[in-house]
Amino acid sequence: MAMEDHIERILWTDEEISNRVSELASQISNDFKQFSSALVIIGVATGAFLFLADIVRKITLPITVDFIRVGSYGSGTVSNASPIISSDIKIDIKGKHVIVVEDIVDTGNTLSCLMSHLESKGACSVSVCTFLDKPARRKVHFELVGEGKFYRGFECPDYFVVGYGMDFAELYRNLPYVGVLKPEYTSDGCVATIS
Ligand code: PRP
């Protein structure tokens, strides 16, 4: 069975995603154009890898790029309340304007952890650019750092979504669109297989 056959319905197509990413990139390019130092873009691995790759190519300002790895969901569909930074950034962000690029904000636990972590490293401001935002599931409030701004691609209904970087059991990240899995592939404990 092809990977597409595991998808019940598509929420955002490749084209809709591309159009929205262009809008976000031009908003960011405009909002940060007055700053002389390079903007630092930090992607949250793994889920943000496609969104990050797409948006940085549309931002017209000088930027530096780094990654941070934070564990949250594990292999299931329920977010873990205590995220752990398992791989830190390598570049110095002291006095820099930083944008954290996420695929999705769910409970807010990951961002809450990241905001205090990046603030402690001396960032001048920390903004968030998330591809999807699920405000209905927010449990933890996070404060942006300094004059940080919040950008989001789309508000996501309360479904477990896959594609465009987002996974279930590490599968489906390479779908070029965002969709909802058929129920038989989403229950915890079910190991999705592609044959
Ligand atoms: C996902 C997503 C966010 C986080 C959001 O990461 O990429 O980082 O969960 O959830 P929260 O707001 O409830 O903290 P995940 O741990 O699934 O890792 P992944 O990026 O490797 O898929």
mmCIF file of C-alpha atoms and ligand atoms in Angstrom:
data_model
loop_
_atom_site.group_PDB
_atom_site.id
_atom_site.type_symbol
_atom_site.label_atom_id
_atom_site.label_comp_id
_atom_site.label_asym_id
_atom_site.label_seq_id
_atom_site.Cartn_x
_atom_site.Cartn_y
_atom_site.Cartn_z
ATOM 1 C CA MET A 1 0.000 0.000 0.000
ATOM 2 C CA ALA A 2 1.292 3.477 -0.837
ATOM 3 C CA MET A 3 1.817 6.017 1.917
ATOM 4 C CA GLU A 4 -0.990 8.226 0.524
ATOM 5 C CA ASP A 5 -3.471 5.411 1.147
ATOM 6 C CA HIS A 6 -2.956 5.846 4.917
ATOM 7 C CA ILE A 7 -4.337 9.388 4.741
ATOM 8 C CA GLU A 8 -8.007 9.972 5.458
ATOM 9 C CA ARG A 9 -8.052 13.570 4.316
ATOM 10 C CA ILE A 10 -5.756 16.402 3.376
ATOM 11 C CA LEU A 11 -5.932 19.599 5.453
ATOM 12 C CA TRP A 12 -3.412 21.733 3.516
ATOM 13 C CA THR A 13 -2.102 20.991 0.054
ATOM 14 C CA ASP A 14 1.434 21.512 -1.178
ATOM 15 C CA GLU A 15 0.342 24.687 -2.988
ATOM 16 C CA GLU A 16 -1.515 26.157 0.002
ATOM 17 C CA ILE A 17 1.538 25.502 2.162
ATOM 18 C CA SER A 18 3.875 27.134 -0.330
ATOM 19 C CA ASN A 19 1.701 30.249 -0.578
ATOM 20 C CA ARG A 20 1.458 30.625 3.181
ATOM 21 C CA VAL A 21 5.200 30.091 3.670
ATOM 22 C CA SER A 22 5.846 32.915 1.171
ATOM 23 C CA GLU A 23 3.570 35.227 3.163
ATOM 24 C CA LEU A 24 5.303 34.407 6.444
ATOM 25 C CA ALA A 25 8.753 34.880 4.914
ATOM 26 C CA SER A 26 7.897 38.305 3.558
ATOM 27 C CA GLN A 27 6.382 39.335 6.912
ATOM 28 C CA ILE A 28 9.587 38.254 8.706
ATOM 29 C CA SER A 29 11.818 39.919 6.101
ATOM 30 C CA ASN A 30 9.909 43.139 6.620
ATOM 31 C CA ASP A 31 9.740 42.978 10.438
ATOM 32 C CA PHE A 32 13.489 42.409 10.890
ATOM 33 C CA LYS A 33 14.898 44.544 8.070
ATOM 34 C CA GLN A 34 15.993 47.370 10.411
ATOM 35 C CA PHE A 35 18.414 45.178 12.373
ATOM 36 C CA SER A 36 22.029 45.211 11.247
ATOM 37 C CA SER A 37 23.169 41.854 12.668
ATOM 38 C CA ALA A 38 22.198 38.584 11.042
ATOM 39 C CA LEU A 39 18.954 37.063 12.223
ATOM 40 C CA VAL A 40 19.377 33.635 13.838
ATOM 41 C CA ILE A 41 16.938 30.949 12.715
ATOM 42 C CA ILE A 42 16.759 27.934 15.020
ATOM 43 C CA GLY A 43 14.907 24.906 13.725
ATOM 44 C CA VAL A 44 13.441 22.455 16.216
ATOM 45 C CA ALA A 45 14.415 19.002 15.007
ATOM 46 C CA THR A 46 13.074 16.898 13.603
ATOM 47 C CA GLY A 47 9.608 18.090 12.687
ATOM 48 C CA ALA A 48 10.543 21.580 11.476
ATOM 49 C CA PHE A 49 13.073 20.467 8.856
ATOM 50 C CA LEU A 50 10.886 20.974 5.756
ATOM 51 C CA PHE A 51 9.232 24.176 6.958
ATOM 52 C CA LEU A 52 12.633 25.589 7.872
ATOM 53 C CA ALA A 53 14.139 24.646 4.517
ATOM 54 C CA ASP A 54 11.257 26.299 2.679
ATOM 55 C CA ILE A 55 11.007 29.480 4.733
ATOM 56 C CA VAL A 56 14.725 30.329 4.873
ATOM 57 C CA ARG A 57 14.893 30.261 1.075
ATOM 58 C CA LYS A 58 12.183 32.917 0.972
ATOM 59 C CA ILE A 59 13.566 35.207 3.690
ATOM 60 C CA THR A 60 15.479 38.028 1.995
ATOM 61 C CA LEU A 61 17.680 39.055 4.962
ATOM 62 C CA PRO A 62 21.088 37.694 5.995
ATOM 63 C CA ILE A 63 20.506 34.818 8.422
ATOM 64 C CA THR A 64 22.400 32.125 10.267
ATOM 65 C CA VAL A 65 20.813 28.717 10.853
ATOM 66 C CA ASP A 66 21.149 26.233 13.667
ATOM 67 C CA PHE A 67 19.136 23.348 15.091
ATOM 68 C CA ILE A 68 18.047 22.256 18.513
ATOM 69 C CA ARG A 69 16.545 18.901 19.412
ATOM 70 C CA VAL A 70 13.843 18.647 22.048
ATOM 71 C CA GLY A 71 11.979 15.466 22.886
ATOM 72 C CA SER A 72 8.230 15.670 23.432
ATOM 73 C CA TYR A 73 5.909 13.092 21.850
ATOM 74 C CA GLY A 74 8.175 10.073 21.703
ATOM 75 C CA SER A 75 6.561 7.579 19.331
ATOM 76 C CA GLY A 76 2.928 8.055 20.370
ATOM 77 C CA THR A 77 0.316 10.754 19.809
ATOM 78 C CA VAL A 78 0.286 12.232 23.325
ATOM 79 C CA SER A 79 2.683 15.033 24.161
ATOM 80 C CA ASN A 80 5.090 14.445 27.043
ATOM 81 C CA ALA A 81 4.874 17.123 29.759
ATOM 82 C CA SER A 82 8.623 17.337 30.385
ATOM 83 C CA PRO A 83 10.551 18.100 27.220
ATOM 84 C CA ILE A 84 14.289 17.515 27.278
ATOM 85 C CA ILE A 85 16.904 19.347 25.219
ATOM 86 C CA SER A 86 18.909 16.470 23.841
ATOM 87 C CA SER A 87 21.009 18.443 21.355
ATOM 88 C CA ASP A 88 21.782 22.126 21.817
ATOM 89 C CA ILE A 89 22.594 24.927 19.352
ATOM 90 C CA LYS A 90 26.236 25.488 18.458
ATOM 91 C CA ILE A 91 26.245 29.169 17.525
ATOM 92 C CA ASP A 92 26.479 32.068 19.974
ATOM 93 C CA ILE A 93 23.146 33.929 20.189
ATOM 94 C CA LYS A 94 24.195 36.550 22.746
ATOM 95 C CA GLY A 95 22.732 39.909 21.720
ATOM 96 C CA LYS A 96 21.077 38.373 18.620
ATOM 97 C CA HIS A 97 17.513 38.370 17.363
ATOM 98 C CA VAL A 98 16.383 34.747 17.206
ATOM 99 C CA ILE A 99 13.422 33.068 15.538
ATOM 100 C CA VAL A 100 12.533 29.553 16.659
ATOM 101 C CA VAL A 101 11.016 27.631 13.770
ATOM 102 C CA GLU A 102 8.574 24.903 14.778
ATOM 103 C CA ASP A 103 6.319 22.565 12.844
ATOM 104 C CA ILE A 104 3.576 22.649 15.489
ATOM 105 C CA VAL A 105 2.768 24.171 18.867
ATOM 106 C CA ASP A 106 0.510 21.917 20.862
ATOM 107 C CA THR A 107 0.565 22.023 24.695
ATOM 108 C CA GLY A 108 3.254 24.731 24.646
ATOM 109 C CA ASN A 109 5.621 22.661 26.780
ATOM 110 C CA THR A 110 8.384 22.586 24.197
ATOM 111 C CA LEU A 111 8.326 26.326 23.581
ATOM 112 C CA SER A 112 8.121 27.147 27.253
ATOM 113 C CA CYS A 113 11.287 25.116 27.793
ATOM 114 C CA LEU A 114 12.987 26.654 24.734
ATOM 115 C CA MET A 115 12.165 30.252 25.601
ATOM 116 C CA SER A 116 13.854 30.120 28.996
ATOM 117 C CA HIS A 117 16.772 28.178 27.543
ATOM 118 C CA LEU A 118 17.424 30.684 24.748
ATOM 119 C CA GLU A 119 16.865 33.662 27.016
ATOM 120 C CA SER A 120 19.504 32.296 29.394
ATOM 121 C CA LYS A 121 21.954 32.289 26.473
ATOM 122 C CA GLY A 122 21.533 36.064 26.157
ATOM 123 C CA ALA A 123 19.374 36.401 23.035
ATOM 124 C CA CYS A 124 18.179 39.965 22.542
ATOM 125 C CA SER A 125 14.776 38.751 21.383
ATOM 126 C CA VAL A 126 13.250 35.356 20.698
ATOM 127 C CA SER A 127 10.339 35.079 18.272
ATOM 128 C CA VAL A 128 8.450 31.965 17.243
ATOM 129 C CA CYS A 129 7.430 30.978 13.731
ATOM 130 C CA THR A 130 5.335 27.844 13.800
ATOM 131 C CA PHE A 131 3.841 26.236 10.749
ATOM 132 C CA LEU A 132 0.804 25.002 12.712
ATOM 133 C CA ASP A 133 -0.714 26.174 15.965
ATOM 134 C CA LYS A 134 -3.200 24.128 18.005
ATOM 135 C CA PRO A 135 -4.403 26.680 20.593
ATOM 136 C CA ALA A 136 -7.216 24.368 21.745
ATOM 137 C CA ARG A 137 -4.626 22.069 23.310
ATOM 138 C CA ARG A 138 -2.502 24.685 25.027
ATOM 139 C CA LYS A 139 -1.629 23.809 28.627
ATOM 140 C CA VAL A 140 1.448 25.916 29.226
ATOM 141 C CA HIS A 141 1.811 29.612 28.583
ATOM 142 C CA PHE A 142 5.134 30.656 27.055
ATOM 143 C CA GLU A 143 6.563 34.173 27.041
ATOM 144 C CA LEU A 144 8.364 35.434 23.973
ATOM 145 C CA VAL A 145 11.699 37.021 24.833
ATOM 146 C CA GLY A 146 12.202 40.794 24.483
ATOM 147 C CA GLU A 147 10.323 42.212 21.507
ATOM 148 C CA GLY A 148 9.806 38.722 20.097
ATOM 149 C CA LYS A 149 6.857 38.132 17.754
ATOM 150 C CA PHE A 150 4.633 35.118 17.159
ATOM 151 C CA TYR A 151 4.066 33.939 13.578
ATOM 152 C CA ARG A 152 1.911 31.005 12.599
ATOM 153 C CA GLY A 153 1.091 29.453 9.277
ATOM 154 C CA PHE A 154 -2.291 27.948 10.077
ATOM 155 C CA GLU A 155 -4.479 27.276 13.089
ATOM 156 C CA CYS A 156 -4.797 23.507 13.285
ATOM 157 C CA PRO A 157 -7.988 21.751 14.383
ATOM 158 C CA ASP A 158 -7.544 19.210 17.158
ATOM 159 C CA TYR A 159 -6.549 16.256 14.961
ATOM 160 C CA PHE A 160 -3.302 14.355 15.026
ATOM 161 C CA VAL A 161 -1.757 15.488 11.750
ATOM 162 C CA VAL A 162 1.121 14.127 9.696
ATOM 163 C CA GLY A 163 3.159 15.256 6.712
ATOM 164 C CA TYR A 164 5.331 18.264 5.857
ATOM 165 C CA GLY A 165 7.785 17.188 8.558
ATOM 166 C CA MET A 166 5.289 15.815 11.067
ATOM 167 C CA ASP A 167 5.289 12.141 11.894
ATOM 168 C CA PHE A 168 3.564 9.234 13.478
ATOM 169 C CA ALA A 169 6.100 6.664 14.725
ATOM 170 C CA GLU A 170 8.691 8.529 12.581
ATOM 171 C CA LEU A 171 6.733 7.871 9.378
ATOM 172 C CA TYR A 172 4.946 10.275 6.976
ATOM 173 C CA ARG A 173 7.355 13.218 7.460
ATOM 174 C CA ASN A 174 8.066 13.231 3.715
ATOM 175 C CA LEU A 175 4.456 13.789 2.618
ATOM 176 C CA PRO A 176 4.438 17.155 0.802
ATOM 177 C CA TYR A 177 1.032 18.052 2.298
ATOM 178 C CA VAL A 178 -0.560 17.874 5.776
ATOM 179 C CA GLY A 179 -3.196 15.268 6.395
ATOM 180 C CA VAL A 180 -5.059 13.220 8.959
ATOM 181 C CA LEU A 181 -4.313 9.520 9.212
ATOM 182 C CA LYS A 182 -7.032 6.910 8.899
ATOM 183 C CA PRO A 183 -8.040 5.798 12.413
ATOM 184 C CA GLU A 184 -6.505 2.348 12.014
ATOM 185 C CA TYR A 185 -3.064 3.971 11.771
ATOM 186 C CA THR A 186 -3.342 6.413 14.686
ATOM 187 C CA SER A 187 -4.173 4.401 17.787
ATOM 188 C CA ASP A 188 -1.263 4.291 20.214
ATOM 189 C CA GLY A 189 0.434 0.957 20.152
ATOM 190 C CA CYS A 190 -0.288 0.474 16.460
ATOM 191 C CA VAL A 191 2.920 0.353 14.512
ATOM 192 C CA ALA A 192 2.314 1.844 11.084
ATOM 193 C CA THR A 193 3.899 -0.132 8.293
ATOM 194 C CA ILE A 194 4.199 0.677 4.631
ATOM 195 C CA SER A 195 4.129 -2.297 2.316
HETATM 196 C C1 PRP B 1 6.609 17.976 18.308
HETATM 197 C C2 PRP B 1 6.741 19.288 17.559
HETATM 198 C C3 PRP B 1 7.035 20.286 18.638
HETATM 199 C C4 PRP B 1 6.351 19.703 19.853
HETATM 200 C C5 PRP B 1 5.101 20.462 20.143
HETATM 201 O O1 PRP B 1 7.884 17.415 18.448
HETATM 202 O O2 PRP B 1 7.774 19.225 16.613
HETATM 203 O O3 PRP B 1 8.417 20.428 18.862
HETATM 204 O O4 PRP B 1 6.065 18.350 19.569
HETATM 205 O O5 PRP B 1 4.403 19.926 21.229
HETATM 206 P P1 PRP B 1 4.152 20.694 22.585
HETATM 207 O O6 PRP B 1 3.691 22.088 22.257
HETATM 208 O O7 PRP B 1 3.076 19.875 23.243
HETATM 209 O O8 PRP B 1 5.402 20.687 23.384
HETATM 210 P P2 PRP B 1 8.141 15.862 18.759
HETATM 211 O O9 PRP B 1 8.522 15.696 20.182
HETATM 212 O O10 PRP B 1 6.987 15.054 18.255
HETATM 213 O O11 PRP B 1 9.447 15.535 17.947
HETATM 214 P P3 PRP B 1 9.705 15.592 16.370
HETATM 215 O O12 PRP B 1 9.820 17.037 15.995
HETATM 216 O O13 PRP B 1 10.992 14.862 16.221
HETATM 217 O O14 PRP B 1 8.566 14.919 15.658
#
